[in-house]
Coordinates of C-alpha atoms in Angstrom, one line a residue:
Chain A
M30 CA -1.8 51.7 57.9
T31 CA 0.3 54.0 55.7
K32 CA 3.9 55.0 56.5
L33 CA 2.7 58.5 57.3
G34 CA 0.1 56.9 59.6
Q35 CA 2.7 54.9 61.4
W36 CA 4.9 57.9 61.9
L37 CA 2.0 60.0 63.2
C38 CA 1.1 57.3 65.7
G39 CA 4.6 56.8 66.8
L40 CA 5.1 60.5 67.3
A41 CA 1.8 60.8 69.1
L42 CA 2.8 58.0 71.5
L43 CA 6.2 59.3 72.2
G44 CA 4.9 62.9 72.4
S45 CA 2.2 62.1 74.9
A46 CA 4.7 60.1 77.0
W47 CA 7.1 63.0 77.0
V48 CA 4.4 65.6 77.9
A49 CA 3.2 63.3 80.7
L50 CA 6.6 62.8 82.2
A51 CA 8.5 66.0 81.4
L52 CA 5.9 68.7 81.6
A53 CA 4.4 67.3 84.7
P54 CA 0.7 68.0 84.7
P55 CA -0.6 67.8 88.2
G56 CA -1.3 64.3 89.4
L57 CA 1.9 62.8 87.9
R58 CA 5.1 64.1 89.3
L59 CA 8.5 62.6 88.8
P60 CA 11.4 63.9 91.0
A61 CA 12.8 67.1 89.6
P62 CA 16.1 65.8 88.2
Y63 CA 14.3 63.3 86.0
R64 CA 12.0 66.0 84.6
Q65 CA 15.0 68.3 84.0
A66 CA 16.6 65.5 82.0
L67 CA 13.5 64.6 80.0
L68 CA 12.6 68.2 79.0
P69 CA 15.2 68.7 76.3
L70 CA 15.0 65.1 75.1
P71 CA 13.1 65.7 71.8
V72 CA 15.7 68.3 70.8
Y73 CA 18.6 65.9 71.7
L74 CA 17.0 63.1 69.7
L75 CA 16.5 65.4 66.7
V76 CA 20.2 66.4 66.8
A77 CA 21.3 62.9 67.3
F78 CA 19.3 61.8 64.3
G79 CA 20.7 64.7 62.3
C80 CA 24.3 63.6 63.1
Y81 CA 23.4 60.0 62.3
S82 CA 22.0 61.0 58.9
L83 CA 25.1 63.1 58.0
A84 CA 27.5 60.4 59.1
T85 CA 25.5 57.7 57.2
V86 CA 25.2 59.7 54.0
G87 CA 28.8 60.8 54.2
Y88 CA 30.0 57.2 54.7
R89 CA 27.9 55.9 51.8
L90 CA 29.1 58.8 49.6
A91 CA 32.7 58.0 50.4
T92 CA 32.3 54.3 49.7
F93 CA 30.2 54.7 46.6
N94 CA 32.0 52.4 44.1
D95 CA 33.4 53.9 40.9
C96 CA 33.1 51.3 38.2
E97 CA 36.2 52.0 36.1
E98 CA 36.7 48.4 34.9
A99 CA 33.0 48.2 33.9
A100 CA 33.3 51.3 31.7
A101 CA 36.5 50.0 30.1
E102 CA 35.0 46.6 29.5
L103 CA 31.9 48.2 28.0
Q104 CA 34.1 50.1 25.5
E105 CA 35.7 46.8 24.4
H106 CA 32.3 45.1 24.1
I107 CA 31.0 48.0 22.0
S108 CA 33.9 47.6 19.5
A109 CA 33.4 43.9 19.3
A110 CA 29.7 44.4 18.8
R111 CA 30.0 46.9 16.1
E112 CA 32.5 44.7 14.2
D113 CA 30.3 41.6 14.4
L114 CA 27.1 43.5 13.5
R115 CA 28.8 45.0 10.5
R116 CA 29.8 41.5 9.4
R117 CA 26.2 40.3 9.8
G118 CA 25.1 43.1 7.5
L119 CA 23.8 45.8 9.8
R120 CA 23.9 49.2 8.2
F121 CA 24.5 51.6 11.1
Chain B
M14 CA 23.5 27.6 36.7
A15 CA 21.0 27.3 33.8
A16 CA 17.4 27.9 34.5
E17 CA 15.0 24.9 34.4
A18 CA 13.9 23.8 31.0
G19 CA 10.7 25.7 30.2
D20 CA 11.8 29.0 31.6
K21 CA 11.8 31.8 29.1
F22 CA 13.0 35.3 29.6
S23 CA 11.4 38.2 27.9
V24 CA 13.6 41.4 27.9
L25 CA 11.6 44.6 27.6
L26 CA 13.5 47.5 26.0
P27 CA 11.6 50.8 25.9
T28 CA 13.5 53.1 23.5
Y29 CA 13.5 56.7 22.5
N30 CA 16.2 57.9 20.1
E31 CA 18.5 54.9 20.7
R32 CA 19.6 54.3 17.2
E33 CA 23.2 54.2 18.2
N34 CA 22.9 52.0 21.3
L35 CA 20.1 49.7 20.4
P36 CA 22.1 47.3 18.2
L37 CA 24.9 47.1 20.8
V38 CA 22.5 46.3 23.6
V39 CA 20.7 43.7 21.5
W40 CA 24.1 42.1 20.4
L41 CA 25.2 41.9 24.1
L42 CA 21.8 40.4 25.1
V43 CA 21.9 37.8 22.4
R44 CA 25.5 36.8 23.3
T45 CA 24.7 36.7 27.0
F46 CA 21.7 34.5 26.6
R47 CA 23.3 32.2 24.1
Q48 CA 26.3 31.7 26.4
S49 CA 24.1 31.0 29.4
G50 CA 21.8 28.7 27.5
N51 CA 18.6 30.3 28.6
N52 CA 15.6 30.7 26.3
F53 CA 14.9 34.3 25.6
E54 CA 13.2 37.0 23.4
I55 CA 13.8 40.7 23.2
I56 CA 10.8 43.1 22.9
I57 CA 11.6 46.6 21.6
I58 CA 9.0 49.2 22.3
D59 CA 9.8 52.4 20.5
D60 CA 8.1 55.7 21.2
G61 CA 8.0 56.9 17.6
S62 CA 11.7 57.9 17.7
P63 CA 12.6 60.4 14.9
D64 CA 16.2 59.2 14.6
G65 CA 15.5 55.9 12.9
T66 CA 15.5 53.6 15.9
Q67 CA 12.6 51.6 14.5
E68 CA 14.4 51.1 11.2
I69 CA 17.5 49.7 12.9
A70 CA 15.3 47.6 15.2
E71 CA 13.8 46.0 12.1
Q72 CA 17.2 45.3 10.7
L73 CA 18.1 43.5 13.9
E74 CA 14.9 41.5 13.6
K75 CA 16.0 40.3 10.2
I76 CA 19.5 39.4 11.5
Y77 CA 18.4 37.5 14.6
G78 CA 15.0 36.3 13.6
S79 CA 11.5 37.5 14.6
D80 CA 11.1 34.8 17.2
K81 CA 13.9 36.4 19.1
I82 CA 13.4 40.1 18.3
I83 CA 10.0 41.6 18.5
V84 CA 9.5 45.2 17.5
R85 CA 6.6 47.3 18.4
E86 CA 6.0 51.0 18.1
I87 CA 3.7 53.1 20.1
I88 CA 3.3 56.8 19.7
S89 CA 2.0 58.3 22.8
I90 CA 2.2 61.7 24.4
L91 CA 2.1 59.9 27.7
F92 CA 5.0 57.5 26.9
S93 CA 6.6 56.4 30.1
S94 CA 8.2 53.2 31.4
G95 CA 4.7 52.2 32.5
T96 CA 3.0 52.4 29.2
A97 CA 6.0 50.8 27.5
Y98 CA 5.9 47.8 29.9
I99 CA 2.2 47.3 29.5
H100 CA 2.5 47.2 25.7
G101 CA 5.6 45.1 25.9
M102 CA 4.0 42.5 28.2
K103 CA 1.2 42.0 25.8
H104 CA 3.7 40.4 23.4
A105 CA 5.8 38.6 25.9
T106 CA 5.7 34.8 25.8
G107 CA 8.3 34.3 28.6
N108 CA 7.4 33.5 32.2
F109 CA 10.0 35.9 33.4
I110 CA 10.4 39.6 32.4
V111 CA 13.7 41.5 32.5
I112 CA 13.4 45.3 32.4
M113 CA 16.4 47.4 31.7
D114 CA 17.6 50.6 30.0
A115 CA 18.5 50.5 26.3
D116 CA 21.3 53.1 26.5
L117 CA 24.0 50.7 27.7
S118 CA 24.0 52.0 31.3
H119 CA 22.8 48.5 32.2
H120 CA 25.0 45.6 31.0
P121 CA 23.3 42.4 30.0
K122 CA 26.1 40.4 31.6
F123 CA 24.2 40.8 35.0
I124 CA 21.1 39.0 33.7
P125 CA 22.5 35.4 34.4
E126 CA 23.3 36.6 37.9
F127 CA 19.7 37.8 38.3
I128 CA 18.5 34.4 37.1
R129 CA 20.8 32.6 39.5
K130 CA 19.7 34.7 42.4
Q131 CA 16.0 34.2 41.5
K132 CA 16.5 30.4 41.6
E133 CA 18.5 30.6 44.8
G134 CA 15.7 32.2 46.8
N135 CA 12.7 31.6 44.6
F136 CA 12.3 35.3 44.5
D137 CA 9.4 37.1 42.8
I138 CA 11.6 40.0 41.9
V139 CA 15.3 40.4 41.6
S140 CA 16.5 44.0 41.7
G141 CA 19.9 45.3 40.5
T142 CA 21.4 47.6 43.1
R143 CA 24.1 50.2 42.7
Y144 CA 24.4 50.7 46.5
K145 CA 25.4 47.4 47.9
G146 CA 28.2 44.9 47.5
N147 CA 30.4 45.7 44.6
G148 CA 27.6 47.6 42.8
G149 CA 28.4 51.1 41.8
V150 CA 28.3 53.8 39.2
Y151 CA 30.7 55.1 36.5
G152 CA 30.5 58.7 35.3
W153 CA 29.1 60.5 38.2
D154 CA 30.7 63.5 39.9
L155 CA 30.6 64.0 43.7
K156 CA 27.5 66.2 43.5
R157 CA 25.5 63.6 41.6
K158 CA 26.6 60.9 44.0
L159 CA 25.7 63.0 47.0
I160 CA 22.2 63.6 45.6
S161 CA 21.8 60.0 44.9
R162 CA 22.9 58.8 48.3
G163 CA 20.9 61.6 50.0
A164 CA 17.7 60.8 48.2
N165 CA 18.1 57.1 48.8
F166 CA 18.7 57.7 52.5
I167 CA 15.5 59.8 52.9
T168 CA 13.6 57.1 51.0
Q169 CA 15.0 54.4 53.3
V170 CA 14.0 56.3 56.4
L171 CA 10.5 57.2 55.2
L172 CA 9.5 54.0 53.4
R173 CA 11.6 51.3 54.9
P174 CA 11.3 49.4 51.7
G175 CA 13.4 46.4 52.2
A176 CA 15.5 47.0 49.1
S177 CA 18.6 49.1 48.8
D178 CA 18.1 50.6 45.4
L179 CA 14.6 51.8 44.7
T180 CA 15.0 54.1 41.7
G181 CA 16.9 51.4 39.7
S182 CA 15.3 50.1 36.6
F183 CA 17.3 46.9 36.0
R184 CA 15.2 44.1 37.3
L185 CA 13.9 40.6 36.8
Y186 CA 10.2 39.9 37.5
R187 CA 8.0 36.9 37.4
K188 CA 5.6 37.7 34.6
E189 CA 2.4 37.5 36.7
V190 CA 4.0 39.6 39.4
L191 CA 4.9 42.4 37.0
Q192 CA 1.4 42.2 35.6
K193 CA -0.2 42.5 39.0
L194 CA 2.1 45.4 39.9
M195 CA 1.4 47.3 36.7
E196 CA -2.3 47.3 37.6
K197 CA -1.6 49.0 40.9
C198 CA 1.2 51.5 40.0
V199 CA 0.3 55.0 38.9
S200 CA 3.4 57.1 39.1
K201 CA 5.9 58.1 36.4
G202 CA 9.7 58.2 36.0
Y203 CA 11.9 57.4 39.0
V204 CA 8.9 57.3 41.3
F205 CA 7.3 54.5 39.2
Q206 CA 10.2 52.2 39.8
M207 CA 10.0 53.1 43.6
E208 CA 6.3 52.4 43.6
M209 CA 6.8 49.0 42.1
I210 CA 9.0 47.9 44.9
V211 CA 6.9 49.4 47.6
R212 CA 3.7 47.8 46.3
A213 CA 5.5 44.5 45.8
R214 CA 6.3 44.5 49.5
Q215 CA 2.8 45.4 50.4
L216 CA 1.5 42.4 48.3
G217 CA 4.0 40.1 50.1
Y218 CA 6.2 39.5 47.1
T219 CA 9.9 38.5 47.8
I220 CA 12.7 40.6 46.5
G221 CA 16.3 39.6 46.0
E222 CA 19.2 41.9 45.2
V223 CA 22.2 41.6 42.9
P224 CA 24.9 44.3 42.8
I225 CA 25.2 45.9 39.4
S226 CA 27.4 48.5 37.8
F227 CA 25.7 51.5 36.2
V228 CA 27.8 53.1 33.4
D229 CA 26.4 56.6 32.8
R230 CA 27.6 58.0 29.5
V231 CA 24.7 60.4 29.3
Y232 CA 25.1 62.4 32.5
G233 CA 27.2 65.1 30.8
E234 CA 24.2 65.9 28.6
S235 CA 21.3 65.5 31.0
K236 CA 22.0 67.1 34.3
L237 CA 19.8 66.3 37.2
G238 CA 17.8 69.5 37.4
G239 CA 15.7 71.2 40.1
N240 CA 12.6 70.0 38.4
E241 CA 13.5 66.3 38.7
I242 CA 14.4 66.7 42.3
V243 CA 11.1 68.4 43.0
S244 CA 9.1 65.7 41.3
F245 CA 11.1 63.0 43.1
L246 CA 10.2 64.6 46.4
K247 CA 6.6 65.0 45.5
G248 CA 6.5 61.3 44.4
L249 CA 8.2 60.2 47.6
W250 CA 5.7 62.1 49.7
T251 CA 2.8 60.6 47.8
L252 CA 4.2 57.1 48.4
F253 CA 4.8 58.0 52.1
A254 CA 1.3 59.2 52.6
T255 CA -0.6 56.5 50.6
T256 CA 1.2 53.2 51.1

């Protein structure tokens, strides 16, 4: 199954569970407080996911390594390479 | 730790207008492989560069020997990593293939670490990652980093690929694995690299990761434009809906 397929199945499953429990079609009635709590659940989950995303991306952005030494080392290697290649007869 | 006797590493270098950087990359590759004692060859696939890249590649072939440096030119309107790899692999005599950029953003010093990692876990693929361990980037401003992390996050959520850096192009493949994947992958550019990893997972190949540093000296010239972002999202959606 494709990733899209998995997402659609998952959403369909959760969606129908939510409809069954929170919207209370006749024949299946939970006590009122439970239904009250379940009703806004999708929105809560969406907001929670949004916060998680922002926090995760923010954290990863803040901890994104800056490779200063790598850049400096590369410059040294470039000089060494140019010198050695010139000695070996490379015409740049 | 040296690879077993009999292992040979073919490095594929697709080039376009890399007259300046090519000799430096080749010099670093030769030095790295000689120091690590691994058997190697470097295959340069040039896309008809007008700046004399081919000429300098031929000079390198004379300096280092044509058993070590193989130069091929293809002139194709549809030049992409994909076509370059296909051509390159035809000439590869190694049992492992290393793919990397020829503009010095990837440093050959990581290749022995790829080799070590591959032996450690008997991996089919070893992928260089900028996002884990002490991997990282030099030369990116905050905006570029944000786009990178944001795009990677969306990709991780949607595709759950089992690898931290999907758009990276510094990797080691078993030759037969790369051949198999090339048959199956159809995208271009960033998305091509992503598709390789996703399909590899589908086919049950194992992927190891090694942190690498990516030194971007080009970013000042080639900004990440709206077009690139749009095609990335399109490609991501295609992978999401078809794999």
